[in-house]
Coordinates of N, CA and C and ligand atoms in Angstrom, one line a residue:
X1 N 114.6 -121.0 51.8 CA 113.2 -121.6 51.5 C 112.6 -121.0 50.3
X2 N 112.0 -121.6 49.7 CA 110.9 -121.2 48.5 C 109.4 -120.9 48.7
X3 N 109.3 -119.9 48.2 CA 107.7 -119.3 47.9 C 107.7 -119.7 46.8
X4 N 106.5 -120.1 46.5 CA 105.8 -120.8 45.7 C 104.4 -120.0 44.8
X5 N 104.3 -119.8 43.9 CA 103.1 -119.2 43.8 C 102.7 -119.8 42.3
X6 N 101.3 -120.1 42.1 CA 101.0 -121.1 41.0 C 99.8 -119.8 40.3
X7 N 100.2 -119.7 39.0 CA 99.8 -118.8 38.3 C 99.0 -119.5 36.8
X8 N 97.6 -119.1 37.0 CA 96.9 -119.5 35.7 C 97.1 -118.9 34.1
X9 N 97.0 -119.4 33.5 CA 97.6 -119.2 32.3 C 96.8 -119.2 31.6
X10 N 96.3 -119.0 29.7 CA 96.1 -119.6 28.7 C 94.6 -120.3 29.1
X11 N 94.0 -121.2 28.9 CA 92.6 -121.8 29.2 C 92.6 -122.6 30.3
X12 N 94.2 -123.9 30.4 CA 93.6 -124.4 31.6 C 95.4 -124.3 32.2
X13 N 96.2 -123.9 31.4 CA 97.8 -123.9 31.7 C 97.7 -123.3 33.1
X14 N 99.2 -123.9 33.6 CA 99.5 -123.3 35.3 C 101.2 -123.0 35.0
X15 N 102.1 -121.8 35.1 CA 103.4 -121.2 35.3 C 103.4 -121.3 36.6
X16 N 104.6 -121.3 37.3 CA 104.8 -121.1 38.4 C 106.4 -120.3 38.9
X17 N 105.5 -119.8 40.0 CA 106.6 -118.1 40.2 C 107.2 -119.2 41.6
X18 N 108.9 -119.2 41.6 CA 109.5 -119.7 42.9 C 110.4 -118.4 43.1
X19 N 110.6 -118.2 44.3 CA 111.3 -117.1 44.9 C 112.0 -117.6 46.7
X20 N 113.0 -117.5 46.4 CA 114.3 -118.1 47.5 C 113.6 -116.7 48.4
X21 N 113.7 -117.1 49.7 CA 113.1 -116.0 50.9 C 114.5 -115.1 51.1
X22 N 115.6 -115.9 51.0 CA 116.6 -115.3 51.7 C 117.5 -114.2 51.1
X23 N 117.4 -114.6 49.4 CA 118.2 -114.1 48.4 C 117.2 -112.8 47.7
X24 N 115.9 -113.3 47.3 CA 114.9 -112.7 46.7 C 115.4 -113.2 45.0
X25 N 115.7 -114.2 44.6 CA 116.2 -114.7 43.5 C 114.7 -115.3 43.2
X26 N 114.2 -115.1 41.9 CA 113.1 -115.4 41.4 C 113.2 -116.1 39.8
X27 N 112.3 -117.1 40.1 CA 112.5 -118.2 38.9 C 111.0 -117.9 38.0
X28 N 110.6 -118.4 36.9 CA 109.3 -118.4 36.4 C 109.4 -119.9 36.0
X29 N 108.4 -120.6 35.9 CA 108.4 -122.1 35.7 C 107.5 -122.0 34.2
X30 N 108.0 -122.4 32.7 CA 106.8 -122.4 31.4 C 105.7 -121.4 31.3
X31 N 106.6 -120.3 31.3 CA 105.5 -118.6 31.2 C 105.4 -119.2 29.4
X32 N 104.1 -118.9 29.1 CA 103.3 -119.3 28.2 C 102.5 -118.1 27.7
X33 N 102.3 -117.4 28.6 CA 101.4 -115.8 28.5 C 102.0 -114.6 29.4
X34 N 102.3 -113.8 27.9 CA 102.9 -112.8 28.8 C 102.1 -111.2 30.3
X35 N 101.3 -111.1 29.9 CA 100.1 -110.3 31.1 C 100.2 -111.0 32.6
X36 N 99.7 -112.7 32.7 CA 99.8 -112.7 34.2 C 100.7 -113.1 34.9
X37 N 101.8 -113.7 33.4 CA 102.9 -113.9 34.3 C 103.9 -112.3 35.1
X38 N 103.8 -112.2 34.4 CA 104.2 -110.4 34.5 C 103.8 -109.6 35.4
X39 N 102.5 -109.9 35.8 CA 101.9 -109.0 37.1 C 102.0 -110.1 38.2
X40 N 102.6 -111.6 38.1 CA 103.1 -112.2 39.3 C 103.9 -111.7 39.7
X41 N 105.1 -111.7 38.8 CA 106.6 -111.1 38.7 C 106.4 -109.4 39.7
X42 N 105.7 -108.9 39.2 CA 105.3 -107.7 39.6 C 105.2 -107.7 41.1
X43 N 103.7 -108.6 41.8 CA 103.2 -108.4 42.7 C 104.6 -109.2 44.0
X44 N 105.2 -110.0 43.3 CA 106.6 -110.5 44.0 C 107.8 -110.0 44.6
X45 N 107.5 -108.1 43.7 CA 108.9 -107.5 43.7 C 109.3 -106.8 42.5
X46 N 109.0 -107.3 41.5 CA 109.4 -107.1 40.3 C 110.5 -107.4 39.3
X47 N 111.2 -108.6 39.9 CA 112.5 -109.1 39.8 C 112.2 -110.8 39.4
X48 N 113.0 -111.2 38.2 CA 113.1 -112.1 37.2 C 114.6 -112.5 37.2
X49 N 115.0 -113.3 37.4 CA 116.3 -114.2 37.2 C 116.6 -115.0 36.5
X50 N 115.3 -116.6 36.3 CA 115.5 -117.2 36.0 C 113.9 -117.6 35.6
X51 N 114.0 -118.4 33.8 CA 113.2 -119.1 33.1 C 113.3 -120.7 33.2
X52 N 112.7 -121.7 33.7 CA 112.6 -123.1 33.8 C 111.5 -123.3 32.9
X53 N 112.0 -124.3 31.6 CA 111.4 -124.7 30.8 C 111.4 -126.4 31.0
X54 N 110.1 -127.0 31.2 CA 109.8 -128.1 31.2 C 109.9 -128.7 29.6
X55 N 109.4 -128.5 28.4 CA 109.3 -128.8 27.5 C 108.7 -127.7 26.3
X56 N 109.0 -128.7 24.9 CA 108.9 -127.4 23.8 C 107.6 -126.7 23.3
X57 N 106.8 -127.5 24.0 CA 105.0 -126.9 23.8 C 105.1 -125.8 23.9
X58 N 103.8 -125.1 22.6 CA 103.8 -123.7 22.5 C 103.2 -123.3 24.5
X59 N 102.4 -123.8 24.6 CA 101.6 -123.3 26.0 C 102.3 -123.9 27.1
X60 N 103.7 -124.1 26.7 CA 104.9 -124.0 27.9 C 105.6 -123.0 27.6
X61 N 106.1 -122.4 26.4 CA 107.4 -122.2 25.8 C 106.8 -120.3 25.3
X62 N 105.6 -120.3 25.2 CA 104.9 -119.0 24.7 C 105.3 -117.4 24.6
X63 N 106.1 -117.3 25.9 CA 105.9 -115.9 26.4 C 107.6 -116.0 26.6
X64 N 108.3 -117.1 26.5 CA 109.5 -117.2 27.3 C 110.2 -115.3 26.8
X65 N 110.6 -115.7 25.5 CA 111.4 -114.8 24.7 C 110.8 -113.2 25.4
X66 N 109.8 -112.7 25.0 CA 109.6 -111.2 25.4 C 109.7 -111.3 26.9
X67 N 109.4 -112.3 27.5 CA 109.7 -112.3 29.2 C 111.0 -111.9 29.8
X68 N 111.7 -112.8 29.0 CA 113.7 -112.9 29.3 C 113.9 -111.4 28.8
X69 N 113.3 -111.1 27.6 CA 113.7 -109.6 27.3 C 113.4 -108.5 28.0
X70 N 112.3 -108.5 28.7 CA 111.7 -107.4 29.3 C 112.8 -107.7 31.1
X71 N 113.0 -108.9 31.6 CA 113.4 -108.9 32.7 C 115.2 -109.8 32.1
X72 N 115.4 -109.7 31.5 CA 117.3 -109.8 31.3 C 117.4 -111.6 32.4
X73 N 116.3 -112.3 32.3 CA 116.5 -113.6 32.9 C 116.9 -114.7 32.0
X74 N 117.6 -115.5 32.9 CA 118.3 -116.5 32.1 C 117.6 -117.6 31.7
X75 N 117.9 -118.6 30.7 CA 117.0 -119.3 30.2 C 117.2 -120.9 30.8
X76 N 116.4 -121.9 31.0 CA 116.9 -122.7 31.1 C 116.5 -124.4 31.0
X77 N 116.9 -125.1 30.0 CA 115.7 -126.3 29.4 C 117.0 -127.3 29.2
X78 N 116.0 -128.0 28.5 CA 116.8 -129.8 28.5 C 117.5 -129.6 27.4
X79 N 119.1 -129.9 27.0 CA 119.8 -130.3 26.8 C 119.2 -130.9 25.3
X80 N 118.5 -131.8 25.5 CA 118.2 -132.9 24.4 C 117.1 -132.3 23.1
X81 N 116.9 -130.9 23.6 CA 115.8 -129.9 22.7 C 116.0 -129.0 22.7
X82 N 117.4 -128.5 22.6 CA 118.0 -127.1 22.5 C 117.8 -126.9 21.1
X83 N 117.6 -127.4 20.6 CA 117.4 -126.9 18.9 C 115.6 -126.7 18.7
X84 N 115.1 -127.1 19.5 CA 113.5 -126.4 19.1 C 112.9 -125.8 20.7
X85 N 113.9 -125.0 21.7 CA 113.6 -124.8 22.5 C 113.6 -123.2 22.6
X86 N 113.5 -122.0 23.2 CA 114.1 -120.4 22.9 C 115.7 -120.7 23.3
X87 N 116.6 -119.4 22.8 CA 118.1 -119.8 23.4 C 118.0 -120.2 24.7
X88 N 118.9 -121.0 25.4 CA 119.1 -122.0 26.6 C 120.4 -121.1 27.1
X89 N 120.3 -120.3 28.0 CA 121.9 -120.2 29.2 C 122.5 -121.4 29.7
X90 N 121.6 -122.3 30.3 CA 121.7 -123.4 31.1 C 121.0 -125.1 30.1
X91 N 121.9 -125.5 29.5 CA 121.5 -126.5 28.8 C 121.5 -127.7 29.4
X92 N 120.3 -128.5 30.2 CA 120.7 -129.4 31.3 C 120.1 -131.0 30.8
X93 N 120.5 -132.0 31.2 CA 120.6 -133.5 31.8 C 120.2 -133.8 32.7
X94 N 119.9 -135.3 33.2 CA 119.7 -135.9 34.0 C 120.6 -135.5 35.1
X95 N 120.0 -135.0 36.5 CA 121.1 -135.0 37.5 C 121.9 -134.1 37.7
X96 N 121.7 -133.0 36.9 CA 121.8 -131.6 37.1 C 121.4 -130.7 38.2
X97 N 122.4 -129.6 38.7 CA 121.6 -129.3 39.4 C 121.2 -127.5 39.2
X98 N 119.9 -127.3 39.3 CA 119.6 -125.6 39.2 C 119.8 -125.2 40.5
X99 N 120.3 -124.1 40.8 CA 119.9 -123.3 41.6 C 118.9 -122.3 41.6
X100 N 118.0 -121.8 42.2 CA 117.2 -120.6 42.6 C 117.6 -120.1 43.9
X101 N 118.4 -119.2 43.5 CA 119.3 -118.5 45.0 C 119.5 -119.7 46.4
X102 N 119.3 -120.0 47.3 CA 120.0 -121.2 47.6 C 119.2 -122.5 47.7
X103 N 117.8 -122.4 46.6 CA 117.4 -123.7 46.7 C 118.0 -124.2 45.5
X104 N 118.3 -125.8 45.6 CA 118.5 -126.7 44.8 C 117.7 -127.3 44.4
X105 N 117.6 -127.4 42.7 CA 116.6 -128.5 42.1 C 117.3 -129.6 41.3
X106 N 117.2 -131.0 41.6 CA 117.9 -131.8 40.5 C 117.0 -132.3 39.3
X107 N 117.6 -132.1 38.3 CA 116.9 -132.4 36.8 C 116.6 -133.9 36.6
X108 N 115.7 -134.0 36.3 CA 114.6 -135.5 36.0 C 114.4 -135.4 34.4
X109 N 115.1 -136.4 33.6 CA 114.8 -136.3 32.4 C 113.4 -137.3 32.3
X110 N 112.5 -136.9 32.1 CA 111.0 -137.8 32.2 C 110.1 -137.8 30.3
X111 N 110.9 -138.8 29.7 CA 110.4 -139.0 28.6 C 109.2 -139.5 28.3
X112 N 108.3 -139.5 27.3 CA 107.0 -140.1 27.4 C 106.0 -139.0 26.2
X113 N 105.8 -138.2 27.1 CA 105.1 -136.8 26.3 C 105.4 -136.4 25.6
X114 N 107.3 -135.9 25.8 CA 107.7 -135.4 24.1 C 109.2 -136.2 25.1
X115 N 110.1 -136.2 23.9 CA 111.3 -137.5 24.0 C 112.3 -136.4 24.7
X116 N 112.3 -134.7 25.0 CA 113.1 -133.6 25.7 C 112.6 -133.5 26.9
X117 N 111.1 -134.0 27.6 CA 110.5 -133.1 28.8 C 111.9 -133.4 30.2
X118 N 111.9 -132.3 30.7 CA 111.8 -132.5 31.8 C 111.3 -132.3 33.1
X119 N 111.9 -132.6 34.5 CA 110.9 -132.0 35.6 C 112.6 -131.8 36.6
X120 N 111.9 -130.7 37.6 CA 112.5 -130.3 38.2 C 112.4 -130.3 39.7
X121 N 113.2 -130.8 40.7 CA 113.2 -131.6 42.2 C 113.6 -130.8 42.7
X122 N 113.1 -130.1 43.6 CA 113.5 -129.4 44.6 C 113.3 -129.8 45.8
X123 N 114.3 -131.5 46.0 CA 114.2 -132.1 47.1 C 113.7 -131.5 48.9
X124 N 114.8 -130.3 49.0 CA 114.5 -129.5 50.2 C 113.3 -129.4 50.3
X125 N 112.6 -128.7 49.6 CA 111.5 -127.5 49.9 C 110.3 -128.4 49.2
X126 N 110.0 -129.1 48.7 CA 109.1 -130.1 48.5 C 108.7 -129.9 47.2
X127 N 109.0 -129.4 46.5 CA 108.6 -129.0 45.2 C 108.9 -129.7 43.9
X128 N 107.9 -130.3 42.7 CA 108.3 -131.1 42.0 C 107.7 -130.5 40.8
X129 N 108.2 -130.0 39.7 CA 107.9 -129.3 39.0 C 107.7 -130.3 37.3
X130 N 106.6 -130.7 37.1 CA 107.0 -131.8 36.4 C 105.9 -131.8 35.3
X131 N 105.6 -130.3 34.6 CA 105.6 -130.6 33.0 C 104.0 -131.0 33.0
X132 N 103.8 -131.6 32.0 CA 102.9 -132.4 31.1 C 103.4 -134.3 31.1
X133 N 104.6 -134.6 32.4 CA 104.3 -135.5 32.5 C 103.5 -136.4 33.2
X134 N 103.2 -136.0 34.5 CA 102.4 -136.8 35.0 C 101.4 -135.2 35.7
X135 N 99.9 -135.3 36.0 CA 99.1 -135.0 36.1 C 98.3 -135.3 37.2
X136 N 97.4 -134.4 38.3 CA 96.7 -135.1 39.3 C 95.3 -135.5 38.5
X137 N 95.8 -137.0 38.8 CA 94.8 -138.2 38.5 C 95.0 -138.5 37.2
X138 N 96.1 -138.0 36.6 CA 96.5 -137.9 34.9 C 97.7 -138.5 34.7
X139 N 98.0 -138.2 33.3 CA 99.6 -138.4 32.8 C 99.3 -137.6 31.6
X140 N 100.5 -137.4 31.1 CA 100.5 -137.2 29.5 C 100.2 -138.0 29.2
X141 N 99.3 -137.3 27.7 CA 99.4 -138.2 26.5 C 101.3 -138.6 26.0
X142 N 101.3 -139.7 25.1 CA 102.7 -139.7 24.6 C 102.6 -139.9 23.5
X143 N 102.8 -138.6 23.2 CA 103.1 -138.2 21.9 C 104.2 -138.3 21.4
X144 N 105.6 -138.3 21.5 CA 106.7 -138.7 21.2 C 107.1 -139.6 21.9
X145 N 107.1 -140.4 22.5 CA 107.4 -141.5 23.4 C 106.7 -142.5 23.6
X146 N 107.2 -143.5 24.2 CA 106.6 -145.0 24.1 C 105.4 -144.9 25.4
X147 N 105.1 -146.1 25.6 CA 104.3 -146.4 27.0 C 105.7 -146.9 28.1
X148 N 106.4 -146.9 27.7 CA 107.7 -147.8 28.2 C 108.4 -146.6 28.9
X149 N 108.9 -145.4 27.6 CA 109.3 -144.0 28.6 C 108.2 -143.6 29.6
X150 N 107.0 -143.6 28.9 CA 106.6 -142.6 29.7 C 105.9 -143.5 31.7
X151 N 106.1 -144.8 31.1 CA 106.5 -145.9 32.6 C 107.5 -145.8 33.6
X152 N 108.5 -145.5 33.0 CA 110.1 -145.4 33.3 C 109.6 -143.8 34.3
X153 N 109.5 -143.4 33.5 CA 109.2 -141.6 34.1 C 108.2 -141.3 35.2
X154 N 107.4 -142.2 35.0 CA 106.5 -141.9 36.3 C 107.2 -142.6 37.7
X155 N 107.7 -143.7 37.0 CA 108.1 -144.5 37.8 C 109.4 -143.7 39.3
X156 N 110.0 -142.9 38.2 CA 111.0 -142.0 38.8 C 110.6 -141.1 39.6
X157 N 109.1 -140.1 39.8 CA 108.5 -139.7 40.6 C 108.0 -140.2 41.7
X158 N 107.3 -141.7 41.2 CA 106.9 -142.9 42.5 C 107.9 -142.5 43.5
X159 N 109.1 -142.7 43.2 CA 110.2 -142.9 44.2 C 110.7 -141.8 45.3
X160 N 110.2 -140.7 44.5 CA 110.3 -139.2 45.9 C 109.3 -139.5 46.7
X161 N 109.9 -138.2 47.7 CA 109.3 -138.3 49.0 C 107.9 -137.8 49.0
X162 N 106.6 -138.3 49.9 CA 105.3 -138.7 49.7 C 105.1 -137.0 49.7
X163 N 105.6 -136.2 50.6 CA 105.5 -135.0 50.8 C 105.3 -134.1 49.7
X164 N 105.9 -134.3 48.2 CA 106.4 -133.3 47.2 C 105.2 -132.8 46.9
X165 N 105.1 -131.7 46.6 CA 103.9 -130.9 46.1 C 104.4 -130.9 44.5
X166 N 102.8 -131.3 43.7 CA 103.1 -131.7 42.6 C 102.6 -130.6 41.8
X167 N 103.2 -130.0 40.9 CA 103.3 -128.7 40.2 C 103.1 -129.3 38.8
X168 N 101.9 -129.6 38.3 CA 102.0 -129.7 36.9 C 101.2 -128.7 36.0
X169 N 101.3 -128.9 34.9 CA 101.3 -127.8 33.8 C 99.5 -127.6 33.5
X170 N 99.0 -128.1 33.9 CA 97.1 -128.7 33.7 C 96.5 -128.2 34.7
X171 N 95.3 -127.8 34.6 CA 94.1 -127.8 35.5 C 93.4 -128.8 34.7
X172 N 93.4 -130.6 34.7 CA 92.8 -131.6 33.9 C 92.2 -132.0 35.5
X173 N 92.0 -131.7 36.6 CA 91.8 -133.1 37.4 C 90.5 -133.4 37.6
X174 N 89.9 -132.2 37.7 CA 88.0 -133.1 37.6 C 87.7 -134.2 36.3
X175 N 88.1 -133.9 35.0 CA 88.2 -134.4 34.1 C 88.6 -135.8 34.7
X176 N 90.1 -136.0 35.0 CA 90.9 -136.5 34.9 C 90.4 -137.8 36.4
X177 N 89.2 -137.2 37.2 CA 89.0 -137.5 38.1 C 88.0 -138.4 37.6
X178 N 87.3 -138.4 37.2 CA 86.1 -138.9 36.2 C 86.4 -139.9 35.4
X179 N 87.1 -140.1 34.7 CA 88.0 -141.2 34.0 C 88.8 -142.2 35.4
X180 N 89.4 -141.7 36.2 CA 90.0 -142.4 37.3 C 89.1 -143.2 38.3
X181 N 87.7 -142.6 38.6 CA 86.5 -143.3 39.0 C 86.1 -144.9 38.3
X182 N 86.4 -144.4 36.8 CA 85.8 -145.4 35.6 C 86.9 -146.4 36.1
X183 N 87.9 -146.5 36.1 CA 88.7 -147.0 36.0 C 89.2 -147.9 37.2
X184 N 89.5 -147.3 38.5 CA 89.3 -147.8 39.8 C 87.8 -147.3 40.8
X185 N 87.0 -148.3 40.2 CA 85.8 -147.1 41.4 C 86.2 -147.9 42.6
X186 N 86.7 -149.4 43.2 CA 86.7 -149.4 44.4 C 87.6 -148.9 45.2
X187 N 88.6 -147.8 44.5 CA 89.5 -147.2 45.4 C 88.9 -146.0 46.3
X188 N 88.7 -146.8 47.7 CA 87.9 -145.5 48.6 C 88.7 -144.2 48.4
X189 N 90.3 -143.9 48.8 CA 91.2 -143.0 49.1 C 90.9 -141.9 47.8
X190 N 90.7 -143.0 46.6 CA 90.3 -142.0 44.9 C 88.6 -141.3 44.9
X191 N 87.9 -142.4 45.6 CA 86.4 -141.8 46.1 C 86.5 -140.5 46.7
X192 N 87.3 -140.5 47.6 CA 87.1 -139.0 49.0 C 88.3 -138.2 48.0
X193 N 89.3 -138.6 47.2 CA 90.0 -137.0 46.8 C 89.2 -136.7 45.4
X194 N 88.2 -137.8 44.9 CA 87.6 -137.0 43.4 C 87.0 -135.9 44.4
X195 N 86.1 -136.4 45.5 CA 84.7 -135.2 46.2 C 85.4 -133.7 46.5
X196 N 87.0 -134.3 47.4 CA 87.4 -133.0 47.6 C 87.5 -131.8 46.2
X197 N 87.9 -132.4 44.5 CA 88.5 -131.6 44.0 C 86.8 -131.6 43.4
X198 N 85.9 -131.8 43.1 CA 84.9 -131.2 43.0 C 84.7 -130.3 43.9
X199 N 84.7 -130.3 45.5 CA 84.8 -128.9 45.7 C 85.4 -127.7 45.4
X200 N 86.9 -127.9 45.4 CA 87.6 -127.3 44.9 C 87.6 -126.1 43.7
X201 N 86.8 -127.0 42.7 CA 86.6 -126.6 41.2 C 85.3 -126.0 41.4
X202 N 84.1 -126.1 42.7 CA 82.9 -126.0 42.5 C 82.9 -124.3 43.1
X203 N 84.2 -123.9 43.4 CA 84.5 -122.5 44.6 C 85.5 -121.7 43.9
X204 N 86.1 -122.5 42.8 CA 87.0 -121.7 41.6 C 88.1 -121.9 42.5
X205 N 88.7 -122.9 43.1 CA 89.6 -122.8 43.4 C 90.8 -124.5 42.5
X206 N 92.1 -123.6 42.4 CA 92.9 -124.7 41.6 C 93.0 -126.0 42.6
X207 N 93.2 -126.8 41.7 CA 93.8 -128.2 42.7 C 94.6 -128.8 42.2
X208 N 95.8 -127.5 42.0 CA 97.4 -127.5 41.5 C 98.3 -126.8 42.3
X209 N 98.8 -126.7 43.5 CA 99.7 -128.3 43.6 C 98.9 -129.8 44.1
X210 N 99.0 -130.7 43.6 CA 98.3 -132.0 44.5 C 99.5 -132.4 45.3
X211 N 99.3 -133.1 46.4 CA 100.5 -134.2 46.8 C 100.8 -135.4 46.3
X212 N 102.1 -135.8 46.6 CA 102.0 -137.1 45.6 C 101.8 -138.2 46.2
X213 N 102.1 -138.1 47.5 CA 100.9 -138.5 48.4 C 99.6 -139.3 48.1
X214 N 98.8 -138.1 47.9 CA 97.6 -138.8 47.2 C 97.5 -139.2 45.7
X215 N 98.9 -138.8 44.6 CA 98.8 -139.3 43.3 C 99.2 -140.5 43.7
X216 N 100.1 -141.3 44.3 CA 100.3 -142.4 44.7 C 99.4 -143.2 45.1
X217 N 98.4 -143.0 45.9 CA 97.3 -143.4 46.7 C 96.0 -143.1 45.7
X218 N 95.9 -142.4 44.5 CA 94.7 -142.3 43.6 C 94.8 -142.6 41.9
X219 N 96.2 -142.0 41.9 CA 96.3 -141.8 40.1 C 96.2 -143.1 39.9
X220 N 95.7 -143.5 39.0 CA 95.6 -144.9 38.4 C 97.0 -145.0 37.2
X221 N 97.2 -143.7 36.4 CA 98.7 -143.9 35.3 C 99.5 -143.9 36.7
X222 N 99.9 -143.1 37.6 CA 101.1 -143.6 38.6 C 101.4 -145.2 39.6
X223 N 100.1 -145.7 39.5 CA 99.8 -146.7 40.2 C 99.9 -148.2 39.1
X224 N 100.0 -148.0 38.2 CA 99.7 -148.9 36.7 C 101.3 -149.7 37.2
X225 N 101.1 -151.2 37.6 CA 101.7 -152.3 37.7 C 102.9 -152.5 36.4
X226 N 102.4 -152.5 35.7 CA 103.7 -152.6 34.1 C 103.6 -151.5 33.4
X227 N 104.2 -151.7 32.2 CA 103.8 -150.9 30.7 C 102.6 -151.0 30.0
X228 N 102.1 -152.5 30.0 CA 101.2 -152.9 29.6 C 99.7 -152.2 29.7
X229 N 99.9 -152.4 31.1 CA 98.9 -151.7 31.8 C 98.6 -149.8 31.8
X230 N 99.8 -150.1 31.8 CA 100.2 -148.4 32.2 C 99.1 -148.1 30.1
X231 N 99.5 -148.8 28.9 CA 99.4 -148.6 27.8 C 97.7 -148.6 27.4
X232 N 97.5 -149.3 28.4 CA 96.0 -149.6 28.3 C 95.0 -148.5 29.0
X233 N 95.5 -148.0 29.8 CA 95.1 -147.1 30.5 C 95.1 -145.8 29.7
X234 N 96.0 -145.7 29.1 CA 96.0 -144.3 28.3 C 95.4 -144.3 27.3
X235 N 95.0 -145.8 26.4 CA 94.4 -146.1 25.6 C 93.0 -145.7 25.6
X236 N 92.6 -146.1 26.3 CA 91.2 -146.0 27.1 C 90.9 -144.9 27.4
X237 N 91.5 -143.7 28.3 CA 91.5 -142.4 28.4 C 91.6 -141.8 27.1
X238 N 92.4 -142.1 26.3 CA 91.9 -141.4 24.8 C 90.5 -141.2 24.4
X239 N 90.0 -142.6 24.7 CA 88.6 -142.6 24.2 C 87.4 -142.3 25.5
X240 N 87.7 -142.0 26.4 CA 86.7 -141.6 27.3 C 86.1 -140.7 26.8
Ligands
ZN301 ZN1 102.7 -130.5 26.4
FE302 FE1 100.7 -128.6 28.0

């Protein structure tokens, strides 16, 4: 099984610490700052194995290098951005699979944001580790990618199980909640989860992991019928 622990970062960034119960094998997920990720690592045991890089952004990609140095952990990113990513042990694709001591994650190549992102499925244990692509009540911007990838890629998350706890790289969702209102106000289910994450935020507490569950049942980019739509929506969010 996996422990999970979601660690604040940078201004609104989230890293995250996974640790197998059985092995004590410990992953970092886009360490970006080296201080809190390091006193997670710390408060966990003190043991580093493994680096999972979503993509090449500095406030994914930040702290990797003195991190891997100070704890001798291996590195590990997409395949398709090994040339602007830190050195890669594990250079991966679509359908790949990582290990973290005996959980398994399969690799999601999820284009849109930048044309290398990926995300990482840890079918078992519910965990979906997924970048700067999709966001609760968000998406990426796409910035290297079309409306078309970055449709394709959400699309691919639609399809897991409702259960996954959604691990993304943002604390955007009040923001992102606010814009989602504008956009669908008759969705009652999007009404009662903006109020809950206003609480949330109103008590300092994160509302990272979401379920996808409720991104299914609220996000308006994961619920977006075409490209079109999906294009128009982001358009609009620009300018909110
Ligand atoms: Zn990014
Ligand atoms: Fe980011």
């Amino acid at each position: 099984m996996l422990i999970l622990r979601t660690i604040p970062i940078l201004q609104d960034n989230y890293a995250f610490l996974l640790k197998c119960s059985e092995t004590g094998i410990t992953a970092i997920v886009d360490p970006a700052e080296e201080a809190p990720v390091v006193a997670a690592i710390e408060a966990e045991g003190g043991r580093l194995d493994l680096i999972l890089i979503t993509h090449h952004h500095g406030d994914h990609i930040a702290a990797v290098e003195p991190i891997q140095q100070r704890f001798g952990a291996k590195v590990i990113g997409a395949k398709a951005d090994a040339h602007r990513l830190p050195h890669l042990d594990q250079a991966v694709v679509e359908g790949d699979i990582v290990s973290v001591g005996n959980a398994r994650a399969n690799v999601i190549e999820t284009p849109g944001h930048t044309i290398g992102h990926i995300a990482y499925h840890f079918a078992q244990d519910h965990i979906l580790l997924c970048g700067d692509t999709l966001f609760s009540l968000g998406c990426g911007r796409f910035l290297e990618g079309t409306a078309a990838d970055m449709f394709a890629s959400l699309a691919k998350f639609a399809a897991l199980s409702a259960d996954m706890l959604v691990c993304c790289g943002h604390e955007y969702t009040q923001a992102n909640a606010r814009f989602s209102l504008h956009a669908d106000p008759g969705n009652a289910a999007l009404v009662a989860f903006a109020k809950h994450v206003d609480e949330l935020r109103a008590n300092g507490q994160p509302t990272i992991p979401s379920r996808l569950g409720d991104e299914l049942a609220c996000n308006p980019f994961l619920r977006a019928p075409d490209v079109a739509s999906l294009a128009r929506l982001r358009e609009a969010k620009n300018k909110f």
